[in-house]
Amino acid sequence: MKIQSNASGTRSIEISDTHLETIEKYQLLRDLIDSSGYVDELVLDKLKLNIRSLLEGQAGQDKDLLDLCLDVIYHPNMKAFGLQQLVLLYINWKNKANEELGI
C-alpha cells in the first residue's frame, strides 16, 4: 500500500501490513491526536518522541518497530500530511480486519 505524503501528490511512502501491525501492537496512534482532530507537525513530533521512548526500552530490539521507524516514521518524505494519510490508512485497515472477523 502507498500513502501520499504531500498535498500535491508528488511524494509517497510505501506501507506494509507489518507496519500497520506494528502500529497496532504498540498502539502508536492511541491518544496521539487531540480533540480537534487536526494533524500537524507537533503531532508528528509527539509520535517520534513516543517511539524514541519505546526504542530506549525493550521494544528497541523489535525489528518490526525499527523497520517502521526507518521505512515510515523517519522517512524523509514523512510530514504532517503523510501522518494524516497513515492514520486514515490504519483506520481503514483496522475496520477491514474487524469486518473479516465479524466484529
mmCIF file of N, CA and C in Angstrom:
data_model
loop_
_atom_site.group_PDB
_atom_site.id
_atom_site.type_symbol
_atom_site.label_atom_id
_atom_site.label_comp_id
_atom_site.label_asym_id
_atom_site.label_seq_id
_atom_site.Cartn_x
_atom_site.Cartn_y
_atom_site.Cartn_z
ATOM 1 N N MET A 1 0.841 -1.171 0.000
ATOM 2 C CA MET A 1 0.000 0.000 0.000
ATOM 3 C C MET A 1 0.885 1.232 0.000
ATOM 4 N N LYS A 2 0.355 2.301 -0.519
ATOM 5 C CA LYS A 2 1.079 3.560 -0.526
ATOM 6 C C LYS A 2 0.218 4.646 0.088
ATOM 7 N N ILE A 3 0.879 5.557 0.795
ATOM 8 C CA ILE A 3 0.193 6.754 1.256
ATOM 9 C C ILE A 3 0.839 7.942 0.576
ATOM 10 N N GLN A 4 0.030 8.932 0.305
ATOM 11 C CA GLN A 4 0.515 10.183 -0.253
ATOM 12 C C GLN A 4 1.120 10.969 0.899
ATOM 13 N N SER A 5 2.308 11.518 0.712
ATOM 14 C CA SER A 5 2.951 12.206 1.827
ATOM 15 C C SER A 5 2.963 13.726 1.689
ATOM 16 N N ASN A 6 2.447 14.237 0.574
ATOM 17 C CA ASN A 6 2.296 15.684 0.444
ATOM 18 C C ASN A 6 0.998 15.998 -0.288
ATOM 19 N N ALA A 7 0.547 17.212 -0.132
ATOM 20 C CA ALA A 7 -0.757 17.597 -0.688
ATOM 21 C C ALA A 7 -0.792 17.547 -2.207
ATOM 22 N N SER A 8 0.334 17.796 -2.850
ATOM 23 C CA SER A 8 0.342 17.818 -4.318
ATOM 24 C C SER A 8 0.384 16.414 -4.923
ATOM 25 N N GLY A 9 0.679 15.420 -4.113
ATOM 26 C CA GLY A 9 0.682 14.045 -4.602
ATOM 27 C C GLY A 9 1.950 13.621 -5.307
ATOM 28 N N THR A 10 3.000 14.408 -5.169
ATOM 29 C CA THR A 10 4.259 14.075 -5.843
ATOM 30 C C THR A 10 5.152 13.143 -5.035
ATOM 31 N N ARG A 11 4.822 12.947 -3.781
ATOM 32 C CA ARG A 11 5.631 12.073 -2.928
ATOM 33 C C ARG A 11 4.731 11.056 -2.244
ATOM 34 N N SER A 12 5.271 9.863 -2.051
ATOM 35 C CA SER A 12 4.505 8.820 -1.383
ATOM 36 C C SER A 12 5.443 7.951 -0.559
ATOM 37 N N ILE A 13 4.843 7.178 0.337
ATOM 38 C CA ILE A 13 5.584 6.267 1.208
ATOM 39 C C ILE A 13 4.897 4.915 1.140
ATOM 40 N N GLU A 14 5.687 3.873 0.974
ATOM 41 C CA GLU A 14 5.194 2.502 0.904
ATOM 42 C C GLU A 14 4.914 1.999 2.328
ATOM 43 N N ILE A 15 3.708 1.450 2.527
ATOM 44 C CA ILE A 15 3.287 0.936 3.840
ATOM 45 C C ILE A 15 2.920 -0.535 3.689
ATOM 46 N N SER A 16 3.436 -1.369 4.573
ATOM 47 C CA SER A 16 3.128 -2.798 4.522
ATOM 48 C C SER A 16 2.165 -3.171 5.655
ATOM 49 N N ASP A 17 1.595 -4.357 5.558
ATOM 50 C CA ASP A 17 0.753 -4.857 6.645
ATOM 51 C C ASP A 17 1.562 -4.975 7.932
ATOM 52 N N THR A 18 2.828 -5.322 7.823
ATOM 53 C CA THR A 18 3.686 -5.428 9.006
ATOM 54 C C THR A 18 3.815 -4.080 9.696
ATOM 55 N N HIS A 19 3.927 -3.011 8.917
ATOM 56 C CA HIS A 19 3.986 -1.675 9.508
ATOM 57 C C HIS A 19 2.704 -1.386 10.289
ATOM 58 N N LEU A 20 1.564 -1.702 9.678
ATOM 59 C CA LEU A 20 0.272 -1.453 10.342
ATOM 60 C C LEU A 20 0.109 -2.332 11.578
ATOM 61 N N GLU A 21 0.570 -3.576 11.502
ATOM 62 C CA GLU A 21 0.512 -4.470 12.662
ATOM 63 C C GLU A 21 1.378 -3.950 13.804
ATOM 64 N N THR A 22 2.518 -3.366 13.469
ATOM 65 C CA THR A 22 3.409 -2.800 14.487
ATOM 66 C C THR A 22 2.764 -1.579 15.136
ATOM 67 N N ILE A 23 2.111 -0.749 14.334
ATOM 68 C CA ILE A 23 1.384 0.402 14.879
ATOM 69 C C ILE A 23 0.332 -0.089 15.871
ATOM 70 N N GLU A 24 -0.358 -1.161 15.494
ATOM 71 C CA GLU A 24 -1.378 -1.723 16.380
ATOM 72 C C GLU A 24 -0.750 -2.324 17.635
ATOM 73 N N LYS A 25 0.315 -3.087 17.471
ATOM 74 C CA LYS A 25 0.969 -3.763 18.594
ATOM 75 C C LYS A 25 1.375 -2.773 19.685
ATOM 76 N N TYR A 26 1.946 -1.652 19.275
ATOM 77 C CA TYR A 26 2.419 -0.657 20.235
ATOM 78 C C TYR A 26 1.415 0.472 20.459
ATOM 79 N N GLN A 27 0.246 0.377 19.807
ATOM 80 C CA GLN A 27 -0.808 1.386 19.923
ATOM 81 C C GLN A 27 -0.244 2.790 19.754
ATOM 82 N N LEU A 28 0.525 2.957 18.689
ATOM 83 C CA LEU A 28 1.239 4.204 18.466
ATOM 84 C C LEU A 28 0.334 5.395 18.154
ATOM 85 N N LEU A 29 -0.853 5.129 17.665
ATOM 86 C CA LEU A 29 -1.743 6.228 17.304
ATOM 87 C C LEU A 29 -2.743 6.563 18.412
ATOM 88 N N ARG A 30 -2.777 5.757 19.447
ATOM 89 C CA ARG A 30 -3.719 5.976 20.550
ATOM 90 C C ARG A 30 -3.382 7.283 21.273
ATOM 91 N N ASP A 31 -4.382 8.134 21.434
ATOM 92 C CA ASP A 31 -4.254 9.419 22.139
ATOM 93 C C ASP A 31 -3.199 10.341 21.528
ATOM 94 N N LEU A 32 -2.871 10.109 20.282
ATOM 95 C CA LEU A 32 -1.863 10.933 19.627
ATOM 96 C C LEU A 32 -2.449 12.261 19.163
ATOM 97 N N ILE A 33 -3.662 12.210 18.637
ATOM 98 C CA ILE A 33 -4.306 13.392 18.074
ATOM 99 C C ILE A 33 -5.300 13.931 19.095
ATOM 100 N N ASP A 34 -5.268 15.251 19.316
ATOM 101 C CA ASP A 34 -6.178 15.829 20.309
ATOM 102 C C ASP A 34 -7.597 15.924 19.756
ATOM 103 N N SER A 35 -8.476 16.488 20.532
ATOM 104 C CA SER A 35 -9.901 16.508 20.189
ATOM 105 C C SER A 35 -10.214 17.294 18.921
ATOM 106 N N SER A 36 -9.309 18.168 18.493
ATOM 107 C CA SER A 36 -9.549 18.924 17.264
ATOM 108 C C SER A 36 -9.470 18.025 16.031
ATOM 109 N N GLY A 37 -8.742 16.920 16.151
ATOM 110 C CA GLY A 37 -8.590 16.001 15.028
ATOM 111 C C GLY A 37 -7.605 16.486 13.995
ATOM 112 N N TYR A 38 -6.926 17.566 14.277
ATOM 113 C CA TYR A 38 -6.003 18.168 13.332
ATOM 114 C C TYR A 38 -4.604 17.581 13.509
ATOM 115 N N VAL A 39 -4.021 17.100 12.421
ATOM 116 C CA VAL A 39 -2.670 16.546 12.454
ATOM 117 C C VAL A 39 -1.712 17.601 11.906
ATOM 118 N N ASP A 40 -0.775 18.023 12.749
ATOM 119 C CA ASP A 40 0.234 18.979 12.307
ATOM 120 C C ASP A 40 1.615 18.443 12.670
ATOM 121 N N GLU A 41 2.619 19.245 12.445
ATOM 122 C CA GLU A 41 3.999 18.802 12.700
ATOM 123 C C GLU A 41 4.223 18.489 14.173
ATOM 124 N N LEU A 42 3.506 19.155 15.067
ATOM 125 C CA LEU A 42 3.648 18.862 16.502
ATOM 126 C C LEU A 42 3.180 17.447 16.826
ATOM 127 N N VAL A 43 2.128 17.007 16.151
ATOM 128 C CA VAL A 43 1.628 15.642 16.353
ATOM 129 C C VAL A 43 2.668 14.638 15.850
ATOM 130 N N LEU A 44 3.268 14.924 14.707
ATOM 131 C CA LEU A 44 4.326 14.048 14.185
ATOM 132 C C LEU A 44 5.509 14.005 15.144
ATOM 133 N N ASP A 45 5.881 15.153 15.690
ATOM 134 C CA ASP A 45 6.976 15.191 16.670
ATOM 135 C C ASP A 45 6.629 14.389 17.919
ATOM 136 N N LYS A 46 5.375 14.470 18.361
ATOM 137 C CA LYS A 46 4.929 13.702 19.531
ATOM 138 C C LYS A 46 5.065 12.206 19.260
ATOM 139 N N LEU A 47 4.662 11.773 18.055
ATOM 140 C CA LEU A 47 4.792 10.360 17.679
ATOM 141 C C LEU A 47 6.256 9.939 17.700
ATOM 142 N N LYS A 48 7.110 10.768 17.142
ATOM 143 C CA LYS A 48 8.548 10.444 17.110
ATOM 144 C C LYS A 48 9.116 10.332 18.525
ATOM 145 N N LEU A 49 8.695 11.207 19.418
ATOM 146 C CA LEU A 49 9.163 11.141 20.811
ATOM 147 C C LEU A 49 8.660 9.877 21.507
ATOM 148 N N ASN A 50 7.402 9.525 21.251
ATOM 149 C CA ASN A 50 6.845 8.294 21.835
ATOM 150 C C ASN A 50 7.625 7.076 21.353
ATOM 151 N N ILE A 51 7.927 7.053 20.074
ATOM 152 C CA ILE A 51 8.667 5.917 19.514
ATOM 153 C C ILE A 51 10.092 5.892 20.052
ATOM 154 N N ARG A 52 10.707 7.051 20.155
ATOM 155 C CA ARG A 52 12.065 7.118 20.693
ATOM 156 C C ARG A 52 12.105 6.547 22.104
ATOM 157 N N SER A 53 11.084 6.842 22.888
ATOM 158 C CA SER A 53 10.990 6.305 24.248
ATOM 159 C C SER A 53 10.874 4.783 24.216
ATOM 160 N N LEU A 54 10.063 4.256 23.307
ATOM 161 C CA LEU A 54 9.936 2.802 23.162
ATOM 162 C C LEU A 54 11.264 2.165 22.764
ATOM 163 N N LEU A 55 11.967 2.814 21.854
ATOM 164 C CA LEU A 55 13.232 2.261 21.365
ATOM 165 C C LEU A 55 14.303 2.201 22.447
ATOM 166 N N GLU A 56 14.205 3.075 23.425
ATOM 167 C CA GLU A 56 15.171 3.069 24.523
ATOM 168 C C GLU A 56 14.942 1.918 25.482
ATOM 169 N N GLY A 57 13.754 1.325 25.433
ATOM 170 C CA GLY A 57 13.426 0.201 26.304
ATOM 171 C C GLY A 57 13.570 -1.118 25.568
ATOM 172 N N GLN A 58 12.884 -2.124 26.062
ATOM 173 C CA GLN A 58 12.914 -3.466 25.469
ATOM 174 C C GLN A 58 12.450 -3.467 24.018
ATOM 175 N N ALA A 59 11.507 -2.595 23.690
ATOM 176 C CA ALA A 59 10.966 -2.561 22.329
ATOM 177 C C ALA A 59 12.033 -2.178 21.314
ATOM 178 N N GLY A 60 13.124 -1.596 21.776
ATOM 179 C CA GLY A 60 14.214 -1.199 20.886
ATOM 180 C C GLY A 60 14.852 -2.365 20.170
ATOM 181 N N GLN A 61 14.562 -3.567 20.623
ATOM 182 C CA GLN A 61 15.118 -4.758 19.988
ATOM 183 C C GLN A 61 14.146 -5.381 18.990
ATOM 184 N N ASP A 62 12.984 -4.766 18.828
ATOM 185 C CA ASP A 62 11.955 -5.276 17.922
ATOM 186 C C ASP A 62 12.262 -4.811 16.501
ATOM 187 N N LYS A 63 12.606 -5.760 15.645
ATOM 188 C CA LYS A 63 12.962 -5.443 14.262
ATOM 189 C C LYS A 63 11.819 -4.756 13.529
ATOM 190 N N ASP A 64 10.580 -5.171 13.791
ATOM 191 C CA ASP A 64 9.433 -4.563 13.118
ATOM 192 C C ASP A 64 9.277 -3.088 13.497
ATOM 193 N N LEU A 65 9.528 -2.761 14.761
ATOM 194 C CA LEU A 65 9.444 -1.368 15.189
ATOM 195 C C LEU A 65 10.558 -0.549 14.544
ATOM 196 N N LEU A 66 11.737 -1.118 14.486
ATOM 197 C CA LEU A 66 12.845 -0.425 13.827
ATOM 198 C C LEU A 66 12.552 -0.217 12.340
ATOM 199 N N ASP A 67 11.989 -1.224 11.701
ATOM 200 C CA ASP A 67 11.627 -1.097 10.278
ATOM 201 C C ASP A 67 10.572 -0.016 10.078
ATOM 202 N N LEU A 68 9.582 0.035 10.968
ATOM 203 C CA LEU A 68 8.551 1.068 10.885
ATOM 204 C C LEU A 68 9.198 2.454 10.969
ATOM 205 N N CYS A 69 10.137 2.605 11.872
ATOM 206 C CA CYS A 69 10.825 3.896 12.015
ATOM 207 C C CYS A 69 11.583 4.268 10.748
ATOM 208 N N LEU A 70 12.379 3.344 10.265
ATOM 209 C CA LEU A 70 13.206 3.625 9.088
ATOM 210 C C LEU A 70 12.381 3.802 7.820
ATOM 211 N N ASP A 71 11.383 2.957 7.644
ATOM 212 C CA ASP A 71 10.614 2.953 6.401
ATOM 213 C C ASP A 71 9.514 4.005 6.356
ATOM 214 N N VAL A 72 8.969 4.381 7.516
ATOM 215 C CA VAL A 72 7.771 5.224 7.520
ATOM 216 C C VAL A 72 7.944 6.487 8.369
ATOM 217 N N ILE A 73 8.070 6.331 9.667
ATOM 218 C CA ILE A 73 8.009 7.468 10.592
ATOM 219 C C ILE A 73 9.151 8.457 10.355
ATOM 220 N N TYR A 74 10.354 7.959 10.184
ATOM 221 C CA TYR A 74 11.501 8.846 9.952
ATOM 222 C C TYR A 74 11.867 8.940 8.473
ATOM 223 N N HIS A 75 10.958 8.525 7.603
ATOM 224 C CA HIS A 75 11.169 8.643 6.161
ATOM 225 C C HIS A 75 11.312 10.133 5.821
ATOM 226 N N PRO A 76 12.242 10.477 4.932
ATOM 227 C CA PRO A 76 12.445 11.900 4.596
ATOM 228 C C PRO A 76 11.188 12.607 4.075
ATOM 229 N N ASN A 77 10.267 11.867 3.489
ATOM 230 C CA ASN A 77 9.049 12.477 2.953
ATOM 231 C C ASN A 77 7.910 12.558 3.967
ATOM 232 N N MET A 78 8.102 11.992 5.166
ATOM 233 C CA MET A 78 7.019 11.992 6.158
ATOM 234 C C MET A 78 6.862 13.383 6.752
ATOM 235 N N LYS A 79 5.700 13.933 6.539
ATOM 236 C CA LYS A 79 5.304 15.225 7.102
ATOM 237 C C LYS A 79 3.925 15.032 7.732
ATOM 238 N N ALA A 80 3.341 16.106 8.237
ATOM 239 C CA ALA A 80 2.034 16.021 8.885
ATOM 240 C C ALA A 80 0.982 15.464 7.928
ATOM 241 N N PHE A 81 1.014 15.864 6.661
ATOM 242 C CA PHE A 81 0.045 15.368 5.683
ATOM 243 C C PHE A 81 0.171 13.851 5.549
ATOM 244 N N GLY A 82 1.402 13.365 5.488
ATOM 245 C CA GLY A 82 1.629 11.923 5.383
ATOM 246 C C GLY A 82 1.141 11.179 6.617
ATOM 247 N N LEU A 83 1.327 11.774 7.790
ATOM 248 C CA LEU A 83 0.846 11.142 9.016
ATOM 249 C C LEU A 83 -0.676 11.057 9.011
ATOM 250 N N GLN A 84 -1.333 12.108 8.530
ATOM 251 C CA GLN A 84 -2.796 12.082 8.430
ATOM 252 C C GLN A 84 -3.236 10.942 7.513
ATOM 253 N N GLN A 85 -2.533 10.749 6.405
ATOM 254 C CA GLN A 85 -2.858 9.673 5.480
ATOM 255 C C GLN A 85 -2.584 8.307 6.111
ATOM 256 N N LEU A 86 -1.524 8.218 6.908
ATOM 257 C CA LEU A 86 -1.213 6.972 7.605
ATOM 258 C C LEU A 86 -2.314 6.635 8.612
ATOM 259 N N VAL A 87 -2.795 7.626 9.329
ATOM 260 C CA VAL A 87 -3.878 7.410 10.295
ATOM 261 C C VAL A 87 -5.122 6.898 9.576
ATOM 262 N N LEU A 88 -5.467 7.525 8.455
ATOM 263 C CA LEU A 88 -6.639 7.090 7.689
ATOM 264 C C LEU A 88 -6.467 5.673 7.158
ATOM 265 N N LEU A 89 -5.274 5.363 6.663
ATOM 266 C CA LEU A 89 -4.997 4.016 6.175
ATOM 267 C C LEU A 89 -5.131 3.007 7.309
ATOM 268 N N TYR A 90 -4.594 3.326 8.472
ATOM 269 C CA TYR A 90 -4.672 2.429 9.619
ATOM 270 C C TYR A 90 -6.131 2.181 10.017
ATOM 271 N N ILE A 91 -6.927 3.241 10.057
ATOM 272 C CA ILE A 91 -8.347 3.098 10.419
ATOM 273 C C ILE A 91 -9.055 2.186 9.423
ATOM 274 N N ASN A 92 -8.825 2.397 8.140
ATOM 275 C CA ASN A 92 -9.446 1.554 7.110
ATOM 276 C C ASN A 92 -8.974 0.111 7.219
ATOM 277 N N TRP A 93 -7.689 -0.084 7.463
ATOM 278 C CA TRP A 93 -7.104 -1.417 7.602
ATOM 279 C C TRP A 93 -7.717 -2.133 8.806
ATOM 280 N N LYS A 94 -7.848 -1.407 9.914
ATOM 281 C CA LYS A 94 -8.405 -1.982 11.138
ATOM 282 C C LYS A 94 -9.887 -2.323 10.955
ATOM 283 N N ASN A 95 -10.635 -1.437 10.311
ATOM 284 C CA ASN A 95 -12.054 -1.700 10.055
ATOM 285 C C ASN A 95 -12.236 -2.920 9.160
ATOM 286 N N LYS A 96 -11.404 -3.043 8.156
ATOM 287 C CA LYS A 96 -11.479 -4.195 7.250
ATOM 288 C C LYS A 96 -11.173 -5.487 8.009
ATOM 289 N N ALA A 97 -10.170 -5.454 8.867
ATOM 290 C CA ALA A 97 -9.806 -6.631 9.662
ATOM 291 C C ALA A 97 -10.951 -7.020 10.597
ATOM 292 N N ASN A 98 -11.599 -6.028 11.198
ATOM 293 C CA ASN A 98 -12.726 -6.293 12.091
ATOM 294 C C ASN A 98 -13.903 -6.878 11.336
ATOM 295 N N GLU A 99 -14.163 -6.389 10.129
ATOM 296 C CA GLU A 99 -15.246 -6.927 9.308
ATOM 297 C C GLU A 99 -15.002 -8.391 8.964
ATOM 298 N N GLU A 100 -13.749 -8.715 8.651
ATOM 299 C CA GLU A 100 -13.400 -10.099 8.317
ATOM 300 C C GLU A 100 -13.590 -11.026 9.503
ATOM 301 N N LEU A 101 -13.380 -10.486 10.708
ATOM 302 C CA LEU A 101 -13.558 -11.271 11.927
ATOM 303 C C LEU A 101 -15.004 -11.263 12.409
ATOM 304 N N GLY A 102 -15.833 -10.441 11.778
ATOM 305 C CA GLY A 102 -17.231 -10.346 12.154
ATOM 306 C C GLY A 102 -17.467 -9.528 13.405
ATOM 307 N N ILE A 103 -16.554 -8.616 13.683
ATOM 308 C CA ILE A 103 -16.658 -7.773 14.876
ATOM 309 C C ILE A 103 -17.389 -6.488 14.523
#
